[in-house]
Amino acid sequence: PVKTSYRGYEVYECPPNGQGIVALAMLKILSGFDLASLDPLSPERFHLEIEAARLAYRDRNAALGDPAFADIPVDDWLSADHADRTRALIDPDRRLKALPPSDLPLHGDTVYLTVVDRDRNAVSFINSVFSGFGSCQVSPESGVVLHNRGQGFVINPGHASCIAPGKRPMHTIIPGMLMKNGKAQMPFGVMGGHYQACGHAHLLTNLLDWDMDLQEAIDFPRAFPDVFDADGVVEVES
């Protein structure tokens, strides 16, 4: 797994080719703001979260792919320097009109389950076929429906996720694990396709910056920018 620290905890995520690194990058960016001083339902809180998401997903769209086929810059991506540079782009008073290019070195339907037993063995599990146009293939022994993740490839030559034989595409399903002092504190995850990385950061900031209980943190309104269109709309829950 890949990991970062946030408010005295270690947050673990699945590594590339999944988008867990995007959740960690968002937390690195947001760690430089005094979120707890803000009302968790305030425009100021959501503005910072939206801008952090736009910048973190910008890097995802530019650099995330299968590390067996491309040099994914994990260390640079999760470095304090990259977080500081990215955070400096955020204006607390207004939206970034145009996202600058990523400065990283370029080398449908989901179910999330979590179980913790009495011995503190913790499982964080997520599964999805991604979209309605699936493979239509079912494993004859397990009954598991094979997924439709080829949509995560791009066709731009040289891109980290450019389609190639035997290659894994970028995918969005990312079970997470919150740790402290080397011990599991909470397996966690959210559903929602591309939203998941943003959702991980949203959930953990609710818990660790605003000290919400779990149900309140899960129920709390969410916002998500169009990560494929720099000038696109932001989805906001009531």
Short mmCIF file of C-alpha atoms in Angstrom, two decimals:
data_model
loop_
_atom_site.label_atom_id
_atom_site.label_comp_id
_atom_site.label_asym_id
_atom_site.label_seq_id
_atom_site.Cartn_x
_atom_site.Cartn_y
_atom_site.Cartn_z
CA PRO A 1 0.00 0.00 0.00
CA VAL A 2 0.88 3.69 -0.25
CA LYS A 3 0.51 5.93 2.79
CA THR A 4 0.71 9.44 4.16
CA SER A 5 0.28 11.04 7.58
CA TYR A 6 -2.68 13.22 8.52
CA ARG A 7 -3.35 14.83 11.90
CA GLY A 8 -1.21 12.29 13.73
CA TYR A 9 -2.58 9.24 11.90
CA GLU A 10 -1.18 7.15 9.06
CA VAL A 11 -3.60 6.69 6.16
CA TYR A 12 -3.02 3.63 3.96
CA GLU A 13 -4.50 3.19 0.48
CA CYS A 14 -4.13 0.70 -2.37
CA PRO A 15 -1.24 1.74 -4.65
CA PRO A 16 -1.37 2.66 -8.33
CA ASN A 17 -2.91 1.56 -10.65
CA GLY A 18 -5.75 2.56 -8.28
CA GLN A 19 -6.59 6.13 -7.30
CA GLY A 20 -5.89 5.76 -3.57
CA ILE A 21 -2.87 8.02 -4.06
CA VAL A 22 -5.27 10.82 -5.06
CA ALA A 23 -7.00 10.64 -1.66
CA LEU A 24 -3.60 10.83 0.04
CA ALA A 25 -2.55 13.77 -2.14
CA MET A 26 -5.76 15.63 -1.21
CA LEU A 27 -5.08 15.05 2.48
CA LYS A 28 -1.50 16.31 2.05
CA ILE A 29 -2.83 19.49 0.45
CA LEU A 30 -5.58 20.00 3.05
CA SER A 31 -3.21 19.33 5.96
CA GLY A 32 -1.78 22.80 5.47
CA PHE A 33 -5.11 24.47 6.22
CA ASP A 34 -6.65 24.97 9.67
CA LEU A 35 -9.84 23.17 8.72
CA ALA A 36 -11.01 22.71 12.30
CA SER A 37 -11.34 26.48 12.65
CA LEU A 38 -13.96 26.50 9.88
CA ASP A 39 -17.61 25.51 10.06
CA PRO A 40 -17.69 22.06 8.41
CA LEU A 41 -20.76 23.12 6.39
CA SER A 42 -19.27 26.48 5.39
CA PRO A 43 -18.53 27.64 1.84
CA GLU A 44 -14.92 28.15 2.96
CA ARG A 45 -14.51 24.47 3.86
CA PHE A 46 -16.03 23.22 0.63
CA HIS A 47 -14.08 25.74 -1.44
CA LEU A 48 -10.78 24.35 -0.10
CA GLU A 49 -11.94 20.75 -0.61
CA ILE A 50 -13.12 21.43 -4.15
CA GLU A 51 -9.92 23.20 -5.17
CA ALA A 52 -7.77 20.47 -3.57
CA ALA A 53 -9.81 17.86 -5.46
CA ARG A 54 -9.46 19.68 -8.79
CA LEU A 55 -5.68 19.84 -8.39
CA ALA A 56 -5.28 16.27 -7.09
CA TYR A 57 -7.44 14.81 -9.88
CA ARG A 58 -5.49 16.90 -12.39
CA ASP A 59 -2.44 14.89 -11.36
CA ARG A 60 -4.43 11.65 -11.55
CA ASN A 61 -5.54 12.38 -15.09
CA ALA A 62 -1.98 13.21 -16.10
CA ALA A 63 0.08 10.54 -14.39
CA LEU A 64 -1.83 7.56 -12.97
CA GLY A 65 -1.43 4.20 -14.66
CA ASP A 66 -0.09 0.67 -14.21
CA PRO A 67 3.35 0.79 -12.52
CA ALA A 68 4.28 -2.40 -14.36
CA PHE A 69 4.22 -0.37 -17.59
CA ALA A 70 5.12 3.17 -16.52
CA ASP A 71 7.18 4.93 -13.88
CA ILE A 72 4.48 6.28 -11.59
CA PRO A 73 6.03 9.07 -9.46
CA VAL A 74 4.61 7.94 -6.12
CA ASP A 75 7.33 9.50 -3.94
CA ASP A 76 7.13 12.87 -5.71
CA TRP A 77 3.33 12.74 -5.70
CA LEU A 78 3.18 12.28 -1.91
CA SER A 79 6.12 14.54 -1.08
CA ALA A 80 5.76 17.59 1.16
CA ASP A 81 7.24 19.73 -1.62
CA HIS A 82 4.55 18.71 -4.11
CA ALA A 83 1.81 19.27 -1.55
CA ASP A 84 3.24 22.70 -0.70
CA ARG A 85 3.48 23.73 -4.36
CA THR A 86 -0.05 22.52 -5.04
CA ARG A 87 -1.50 24.14 -1.92
CA ALA A 88 0.10 27.45 -2.91
CA LEU A 89 -2.03 27.45 -6.06
CA ILE A 90 -5.24 27.64 -4.02
CA ASP A 91 -6.74 31.08 -3.54
CA PRO A 92 -9.01 31.02 -0.45
CA ASP A 93 -11.21 33.72 -1.97
CA ARG A 94 -11.85 32.48 -5.48
CA ARG A 95 -11.84 29.48 -7.79
CA LEU A 96 -8.77 28.72 -9.91
CA LYS A 97 -10.04 29.70 -13.33
CA ALA A 98 -7.64 27.48 -15.25
CA LEU A 99 -5.69 24.63 -13.73
CA PRO A 100 -1.97 24.75 -14.53
CA PRO A 101 -0.50 21.55 -16.00
CA SER A 102 0.49 18.86 -13.53
CA ASP A 103 4.08 19.30 -12.39
CA LEU A 104 4.53 15.61 -11.54
CA PRO A 105 7.40 13.95 -13.36
CA LEU A 106 5.84 11.78 -16.03
CA HIS A 107 7.81 8.63 -16.25
CA GLY A 108 -21.32 2.54 -12.15
CA ASP A 109 -22.16 0.43 -9.44
CA THR A 110 -19.97 -0.23 -6.44
CA VAL A 111 -20.27 -2.11 -3.15
CA TYR A 112 -17.97 -1.39 -0.19
CA LEU A 113 -17.73 -3.78 2.77
CA THR A 114 -15.75 -3.52 6.00
CA VAL A 115 -15.43 -6.03 8.82
CA VAL A 116 -13.49 -5.93 12.11
CA ASP A 117 -13.47 -9.01 14.33
CA ARG A 118 -12.93 -9.33 18.08
CA ASP A 119 -9.18 -9.84 17.54
CA ARG A 120 -8.99 -6.53 15.63
CA ASN A 121 -8.39 -8.17 12.27
CA ALA A 122 -9.67 -5.51 9.89
CA VAL A 123 -10.82 -5.99 6.30
CA SER A 124 -11.41 -3.16 3.83
CA PHE A 125 -13.01 -4.47 0.61
CA ILE A 126 -14.57 -2.91 -2.46
CA ASN A 127 -15.90 -4.38 -5.70
CA SER A 128 -17.42 -2.93 -8.88
CA VAL A 129 -18.10 -3.63 -12.54
CA PHE A 130 -17.72 0.16 -13.07
CA SER A 131 -20.47 0.85 -15.61
CA GLY A 132 -23.47 -0.65 -17.33
CA PHE A 133 -21.38 -1.73 -20.31
CA GLY A 134 -19.69 -4.60 -18.53
CA SER A 135 -17.84 -7.66 -19.70
CA CYS A 136 -21.03 -9.79 -19.40
CA GLN A 137 -18.73 -12.57 -18.18
CA VAL A 138 -19.21 -14.39 -14.87
CA SER A 139 -16.64 -16.61 -13.19
CA PRO A 140 -18.20 -20.10 -13.29
CA GLU A 141 -16.85 -21.12 -9.88
CA SER A 142 -17.18 -17.95 -7.78
CA GLY A 143 -20.08 -16.22 -9.52
CA VAL A 144 -18.09 -12.97 -9.54
CA VAL A 145 -18.99 -10.67 -12.45
CA LEU A 146 -15.87 -9.55 -14.31
CA HIS A 147 -15.40 -5.79 -14.43
CA ASN A 148 -15.40 -3.24 -17.21
CA ARG A 149 -12.25 -1.28 -16.37
CA GLY A 150 -10.86 -0.97 -19.87
CA GLN A 151 -12.58 2.41 -19.88
CA GLY A 152 -9.74 3.63 -17.65
CA PHE A 153 -7.22 3.43 -20.50
CA VAL A 154 -6.34 6.37 -22.71
CA ILE A 155 -5.08 6.28 -26.29
CA ASN A 156 -2.50 9.06 -26.05
CA PRO A 157 0.94 7.52 -26.81
CA GLY A 158 3.35 8.06 -23.94
CA HIS A 159 0.63 8.50 -21.30
CA ALA A 160 1.13 6.36 -18.20
CA SER A 161 -2.25 4.71 -18.80
CA CYS A 162 -2.04 4.33 -22.58
CA ILE A 163 -3.69 1.04 -23.58
CA ALA A 164 -1.30 -1.90 -24.13
CA PRO A 165 -1.43 -5.71 -24.02
CA GLY A 166 -1.39 -7.22 -20.54
CA LYS A 167 -1.62 -3.79 -18.93
CA ARG A 168 -3.86 -2.78 -16.03
CA PRO A 169 -5.94 0.38 -16.55
CA MET A 170 -6.39 3.20 -14.08
CA HIS A 171 -9.30 2.22 -11.85
CA THR A 172 -11.32 4.02 -9.22
CA ILE A 173 -12.04 1.41 -6.53
CA ILE A 174 -9.91 2.10 -3.45
CA PRO A 175 -10.48 0.47 -0.04
CA GLY A 176 -8.64 2.47 2.65
CA MET A 177 -7.19 1.77 6.09
CA LEU A 178 -6.56 4.31 8.88
CA MET A 179 -3.64 3.42 11.14
CA LYS A 180 -2.02 4.87 14.27
CA ASN A 181 1.27 3.77 15.81
CA GLY A 182 1.30 0.77 13.49
CA LYS A 183 -2.16 -0.48 14.53
CA ALA A 184 -5.35 -0.46 12.50
CA GLN A 185 -7.85 2.15 13.71
CA MET A 186 -10.52 2.01 11.02
CA PRO A 187 -10.97 0.31 7.65
CA PHE A 188 -12.94 2.71 5.46
CA GLY A 189 -14.18 3.35 1.95
CA VAL A 190 -16.85 5.11 -0.06
CA MET A 191 -18.77 4.38 -3.23
CA GLY A 192 -19.10 6.70 -6.19
CA GLY A 193 -16.67 5.94 -9.02
CA HIS A 194 -14.32 8.84 -9.62
CA TYR A 195 -15.57 10.53 -6.43
CA GLN A 196 -13.97 7.94 -4.17
CA ALA A 197 -10.60 9.64 -3.64
CA CYS A 198 -12.34 12.93 -2.86
CA GLY A 199 -14.75 11.00 -0.62
CA HIS A 200 -11.90 9.48 1.40
CA ALA A 201 -10.43 12.92 2.02
CA HIS A 202 -13.89 14.33 2.85
CA LEU A 203 -14.66 11.55 5.35
CA LEU A 204 -11.29 11.73 7.13
CA THR A 205 -11.33 15.52 7.41
CA ASN A 206 -14.83 15.29 8.92
CA LEU A 207 -13.56 12.79 11.49
CA LEU A 208 -10.11 14.18 12.27
CA ASP A 209 -10.56 17.93 11.83
CA TRP A 210 -14.15 18.39 13.04
CA ASP A 211 -14.35 15.41 15.42
CA MET A 212 -17.64 14.19 13.95
CA ASP A 213 -18.87 10.74 14.88
CA LEU A 214 -18.90 8.17 12.08
CA GLN A 215 -22.56 8.48 11.18
CA GLU A 216 -22.40 12.28 11.09
CA ALA A 217 -19.25 12.17 8.96
CA ILE A 218 -20.85 9.78 6.46
CA ASP A 219 -24.15 11.69 6.29
CA PHE A 220 -22.51 15.10 5.92
CA PRO A 221 -23.13 16.95 2.61
CA ARG A 222 -20.51 16.48 -0.10
CA ALA A 223 -19.22 18.46 -3.07
CA PHE A 224 -17.30 17.24 -6.11
CA PRO A 225 -15.87 19.15 -9.10
CA ASP A 226 -15.95 17.89 -12.69
CA VAL A 227 -12.48 16.33 -12.80
CA PHE A 228 -12.42 15.98 -16.57
CA ASP A 229 -13.28 19.59 -17.39
CA ALA A 230 -11.25 22.38 -15.81
CA ASP A 231 -14.12 24.78 -16.39
CA GLY A 232 -16.89 22.33 -15.49
CA VAL A 233 -19.61 22.36 -12.85
CA VAL A 234 -19.38 21.36 -9.20
CA GLU A 235 -21.90 18.86 -7.85
CA VAL A 236 -23.16 19.84 -4.39
CA GLU A 237 -25.53 17.93 -2.12
CA SER A 238 -28.25 19.72 -0.19
#
